Amino acid sequence: MAKKEEYIRKPDWLKIKLNTNENYTGLKKLMRENNLNTVCEEAKCPNIHECWAVRRTATFMILGAVCTRACRFCAVKTGLPTELDTQEPERVAESVKLMNLKHAVITAVARDDLKDGGARIFAETIRAVRRENPFTTIEVLPSDMGGVYENIEMLMAARPDILNHNIETVRSLTPRVRARATYDRSLELLRRAKELQPDIPTKSSIMIGLGETKEEIIETMEDLRANNVDIMAIGQYLQPSKKHIKVQKYYHPDEFAELKEIAMTKGFSHCEAGPLVRSSYHADEQVNEASKARQAQA
């Protein structure tokens, strides 16, 4: 009989404060009325109450709620999408306006069923948000879109304020953790995005606690910087359900503080690192810092 897997007890510093004030309930109602998806809900983000109730920010998830990939860390539904909503860009733009957002994050499920990987809808959403909200900054978080150069070119031509693509984990764990995506393809997307629009900051994040070593985390930092990535986020992996890959280690906040220091010495303009940090965490602050850095270099 196989030995039952042991699960590590979650430490106290990972306790989440719930806040369901009128900002939280109002945003939830707005999302449902406009038939919109958010990665905050679909991916069970631990910061949803802080972002929705306190900061009044949200990350829109376009191209539906069904992903064509089945990564072992992710809670988003997987399967074969059946539709493409061409009105979605306008609904996202209108919602950004109703919410009066200063910074909007737009991500999406992977759509390997589409030739352009969803790049056209991404670009149309950026342009729609800009038309309705000229003073709102926009961050996009796409999949690797199949690694097709034309798809990346289409997306970057719409000129988001930040291009965010997550490498997710260290090189050695990528085949076990991610589905279809590869470590080098993610680095290639980040490099090409910067080549296409050198003035647009690029960003990537990793989850830790999956069995990586400190040396591998530092190697990932160096790989990202070698491909001119400006901003990095480092967060603790939290297992969404028992069917997902299990946590190997819970890092202490002091260890995250040390990793942030190391990242900054590698040349990143900004690094968010902490147990509850996710890719879009405090994204509004990051775009402001990136803008200041560009102005200083000008």
C-alpha positions as CSV (number, residue, x, y, z in Angstrom):
1,M,0.0,0.0,0.0
2,A,1.4,3.4,-1.0
3,K,2.4,5.7,1.8
4,K,0.0,8.6,2.1
5,E,1.6,12.0,1.2
6,E,2.2,14.3,4.1
7,Y,1.0,17.9,3.9
8,I,3.0,20.7,5.6
9,R,0.9,22.8,8.0
10,K,0.4,26.3,6.8
11,P,2.3,28.8,9.0
12,D,0.6,31.8,10.8
13,W,2.1,34.4,8.5
14,L,-0.1,33.1,5.7
15,K,-3.4,33.9,7.4
16,I,-5.5,36.2,5.3
17,K,-7.6,39.0,6.6
18,L,-11.1,38.9,5.0
19,N,-12.7,42.2,4.2
20,T,-16.1,42.2,2.5
21,N,-17.0,45.9,2.6
22,E,-19.1,47.6,0.0
23,N,-16.1,48.0,-2.4
24,Y,-15.7,44.2,-2.4
25,T,-19.4,43.4,-2.9
26,G,-19.8,46.2,-5.4
27,L,-17.0,45.0,-7.6
28,K,-18.3,41.4,-7.4
29,K,-21.7,42.6,-8.5
30,L,-20.2,44.7,-11.4
31,M,-18.2,41.7,-12.7
32,R,-21.3,39.5,-12.8
33,E,-23.5,42.1,-14.4
34,N,-21.0,42.6,-17.2
35,N,-20.4,38.9,-17.6
36,L,-16.7,39.4,-16.9
37,N,-14.1,37.0,-15.4
38,T,-11.3,37.9,-13.0
39,V,-8.2,35.9,-12.3
40,C,-8.7,37.2,-8.7
41,E,-11.6,34.7,-8.4
42,E,-10.7,32.0,-10.9
43,A,-7.2,31.5,-9.5
44,K,-8.3,31.9,-5.9
45,C,-5.9,34.7,-5.3
46,P,-5.1,35.3,-1.6
47,N,-5.1,39.0,-2.0
48,I,-8.6,39.4,-3.5
49,H,-10.1,41.0,-0.3
50,E,-7.2,43.5,0.0
51,C,-7.3,44.5,-3.7
52,W,-11.1,44.6,-4.1
53,A,-12.1,46.0,-0.7
54,V,-9.1,48.3,0.1
55,R,-7.2,49.2,-3.0
56,R,-10.2,48.8,-5.4
57,T,-8.2,47.2,-8.1
58,A,-8.9,44.0,-10.1
59,T,-7.3,41.8,-12.8
60,F,-9.6,41.1,-15.7
61,M,-9.4,37.7,-17.3
62,I,-10.4,37.8,-21.0
63,L,-10.9,35.1,-23.6
64,G,-13.3,33.2,-21.4
65,A,-12.8,31.1,-18.2
66,V,-11.7,27.8,-19.7
67,C,-7.9,27.3,-20.3
68,T,-6.5,24.9,-22.9
69,R,-3.6,24.0,-20.6
70,A,-3.7,22.1,-17.3
71,C,-0.7,23.4,-15.3
72,R,-0.3,21.5,-12.0
73,F,-0.3,24.7,-9.9
74,C,-3.3,26.5,-11.3
75,A,-7.0,26.5,-10.2
76,V,-8.4,27.9,-13.4
77,K,-10.7,25.5,-15.2
78,T,-9.2,23.5,-18.1
79,G,-10.8,22.1,-21.2
80,L,-11.7,23.1,-24.8
81,P,-13.1,26.6,-25.1
82,T,-16.2,26.8,-27.3
83,E,-16.5,30.5,-28.0
84,L,-14.8,33.8,-28.6
85,D,-16.6,36.9,-27.3
86,T,-15.8,39.8,-29.7
87,Q,-17.7,42.3,-27.4
88,E,-15.5,41.5,-24.5
89,P,-13.0,44.4,-25.1
90,E,-15.8,47.0,-24.9
91,R,-17.2,45.4,-21.7
92,V,-13.8,45.5,-20.0
93,A,-13.3,49.1,-21.1
94,E,-16.7,50.1,-19.7
95,S,-16.1,48.3,-16.4
96,V,-12.7,50.0,-16.0
97,K,-14.5,53.3,-16.5
98,L,-17.3,52.5,-13.9
99,M,-14.6,51.4,-11.4
100,N,-12.6,54.6,-12.1
101,L,-9.4,52.6,-12.1
102,K,-6.0,54.3,-12.4
103,H,-4.3,51.0,-13.4
104,A,-5.9,48.0,-15.1
105,V,-4.4,44.6,-15.3
106,I,-5.6,42.4,-18.2
107,T,-4.7,38.7,-18.3
108,A,-6.2,35.7,-20.1
109,V,-6.5,31.9,-20.1
110,A,-4.2,30.2,-22.6
111,R,-6.0,29.8,-25.9
112,D,-3.9,27.2,-27.9
113,D,-7.0,26.6,-30.0
114,L,-6.6,30.1,-31.6
115,K,-4.1,30.7,-34.3
116,D,-3.1,34.1,-32.8
117,G,-3.2,32.7,-29.2
118,G,-5.7,35.5,-28.3
119,A,-3.3,38.3,-29.3
120,R,-6.0,40.2,-31.4
121,I,-8.5,40.3,-28.6
122,F,-5.7,41.4,-26.2
123,A,-4.8,44.2,-28.5
124,E,-8.4,45.3,-29.0
125,T,-9.0,45.3,-25.3
126,I,-6.0,47.6,-24.7
127,R,-7.2,50.0,-27.4
128,A,-10.8,49.9,-26.0
129,V,-9.7,50.6,-22.5
130,R,-7.5,53.5,-23.8
131,R,-10.4,55.0,-25.7
132,E,-12.7,55.0,-22.7
133,N,-10.1,55.7,-20.1
134,P,-7.2,57.8,-21.5
135,F,-5.6,58.3,-18.1
136,T,-5.7,54.7,-17.0
137,T,-2.4,52.8,-17.3
138,I,-2.6,49.2,-18.6
139,E,-0.7,46.1,-17.8
140,V,-1.1,42.9,-19.8
141,L,-0.3,39.4,-18.6
142,P,-0.6,37.0,-21.6
143,S,0.4,33.3,-22.0
144,D,3.3,32.6,-24.3
145,M,0.8,32.6,-27.3
146,G,2.5,29.6,-28.7
147,G,5.8,31.4,-29.0
148,V,4.7,32.8,-32.4
149,Y,6.5,36.1,-33.1
150,E,3.6,37.6,-35.1
151,N,1.3,37.2,-32.0
152,I,3.8,39.0,-29.7
153,E,4.2,41.7,-32.4
154,M,0.4,42.2,-32.6
155,L,0.1,42.5,-28.8
156,M,3.0,44.9,-28.4
157,A,1.8,47.1,-31.3
158,A,-1.1,48.1,-29.0
159,R,1.5,49.5,-26.5
160,P,0.5,48.4,-23.0
161,D,2.2,50.3,-20.2
162,I,3.7,47.1,-18.8
163,L,4.1,43.7,-20.5
164,N,4.0,40.9,-17.8
165,H,4.6,37.3,-18.6
166,N,5.3,34.8,-15.8
167,I,8.1,32.3,-16.0
168,E,6.3,30.7,-12.9
169,T,9.1,28.5,-11.6
170,V,12.8,27.5,-12.0
171,R,14.1,25.7,-15.1
172,S,14.4,22.2,-13.5
173,L,10.8,22.2,-12.3
174,T,9.1,23.7,-15.4
175,P,8.3,20.3,-17.1
176,R,6.6,19.1,-13.9
177,V,4.8,22.3,-13.0
178,R,3.7,23.9,-16.3
179,A,1.8,22.4,-19.2
180,R,3.0,23.0,-22.8
181,A,4.9,26.1,-21.8
182,T,8.7,26.0,-21.6
183,Y,11.2,28.0,-19.6
184,D,13.1,29.2,-22.7
185,R,10.0,30.1,-24.6
186,S,8.9,32.4,-21.8
187,L,12.4,34.0,-21.8
188,E,12.1,34.4,-25.6
189,L,8.7,36.2,-25.3
190,L,10.1,38.6,-22.7
191,R,13.1,39.3,-24.8
192,R,11.2,39.8,-28.0
193,A,8.7,42.1,-26.3
194,K,11.5,44.3,-25.2
195,E,13.1,44.3,-28.6
196,L,9.8,45.4,-30.2
197,Q,9.1,48.2,-27.7
198,P,12.3,49.0,-25.8
199,D,10.6,51.7,-23.7
200,I,7.8,49.5,-22.3
201,P,8.8,47.8,-19.0
202,T,8.7,44.0,-18.8
203,K,7.8,42.0,-15.8
204,S,7.8,38.3,-14.7
205,S,7.2,36.3,-11.5
206,I,7.9,33.0,-9.9
207,M,6.2,30.9,-7.2
208,I,8.5,29.3,-4.7
209,G,8.0,26.4,-2.3
210,L,7.8,23.8,-5.1
211,G,11.2,22.2,-4.3
212,E,13.5,24.7,-5.9
213,T,16.9,25.6,-4.3
214,K,18.0,29.1,-3.5
215,E,20.7,28.8,-6.1
216,E,18.0,28.0,-8.7
217,I,15.9,31.1,-7.7
218,I,19.0,33.3,-8.2
219,E,19.7,31.6,-11.5
220,T,16.2,32.5,-12.6
221,M,16.7,36.1,-11.6
222,E,19.9,36.2,-13.7
223,D,18.1,34.6,-16.7
224,L,15.3,37.2,-16.5
225,R,17.8,40.1,-16.3
226,A,19.8,38.6,-19.2
227,N,16.6,39.1,-21.2
228,N,16.2,42.7,-20.0
229,V,13.2,42.1,-17.6
230,D,12.7,45.2,-15.5
231,I,10.4,44.0,-12.7
232,M,10.2,40.8,-10.7
233,A,7.6,39.3,-8.3
234,I,8.3,36.4,-6.0
235,G,5.5,34.7,-4.0
236,Q,4.8,31.6,-2.0
237,Y,3.1,28.7,-3.9
238,L,-0.2,27.8,-2.2
239,Q,-1.9,24.5,-3.3
240,P,-5.4,25.3,-4.6
241,S,-6.7,21.7,-4.0
242,K,-5.5,18.2,-3.2
243,K,-5.3,17.4,-6.9
244,H,-2.7,20.1,-7.5
245,I,1.1,19.8,-6.9
246,K,1.8,19.9,-3.2
247,V,3.8,22.5,-1.3
248,Q,7.4,21.4,-0.4
249,K,8.3,24.4,1.7
250,Y,6.8,27.5,3.2
251,Y,9.3,30.3,3.1
252,H,9.6,32.7,6.0
253,P,9.0,36.5,5.4
254,D,12.7,37.1,6.3
255,E,13.7,34.7,3.4
256,F,11.5,36.7,1.0
257,A,13.2,39.9,2.2
258,E,16.6,38.4,1.5
259,L,15.5,37.4,-2.0
260,K,14.2,40.9,-2.7
261,E,17.6,42.3,-1.7
262,I,19.3,39.9,-4.0
263,A,16.9,40.7,-6.9
264,M,17.6,44.4,-6.6
265,T,21.4,43.8,-6.7
266,K,20.8,41.9,-10.0
267,G,19.5,45.2,-11.5
268,F,15.7,44.9,-11.4
269,S,14.1,48.3,-11.2
270,H,11.5,46.9,-8.7
271,C,10.9,43.6,-6.9
272,E,7.8,42.5,-4.9
273,A,8.6,39.5,-2.7
274,G,6.5,38.1,0.1
275,P,4.4,35.1,1.1
276,L,1.2,36.5,-0.4
277,V,2.7,38.3,-3.4
278,R,1.2,37.4,-6.8
279,S,2.0,38.7,-10.2
280,S,-0.4,41.6,-10.1
281,Y,0.2,42.5,-6.5
282,H,0.5,46.3,-6.0
283,A,0.7,46.6,-9.8
284,D,-0.4,50.2,-9.6
285,E,2.7,51.1,-7.6
286,Q,5.0,49.3,-10.0
287,V,3.8,51.1,-13.1
288,N,4.4,54.4,-11.3
289,E,7.9,53.4,-10.3
290,A,8.7,52.2,-13.8
291,S,7.4,55.5,-15.2
292,K,9.7,57.5,-12.8
293,A,12.7,55.3,-13.8
294,R,12.1,56.0,-17.5
295,Q,11.8,59.7,-16.8
296,A,15.1,59.6,-14.8
297,Q,16.9,57.9,-17.7
298,A,15.5,60.3,-20.3
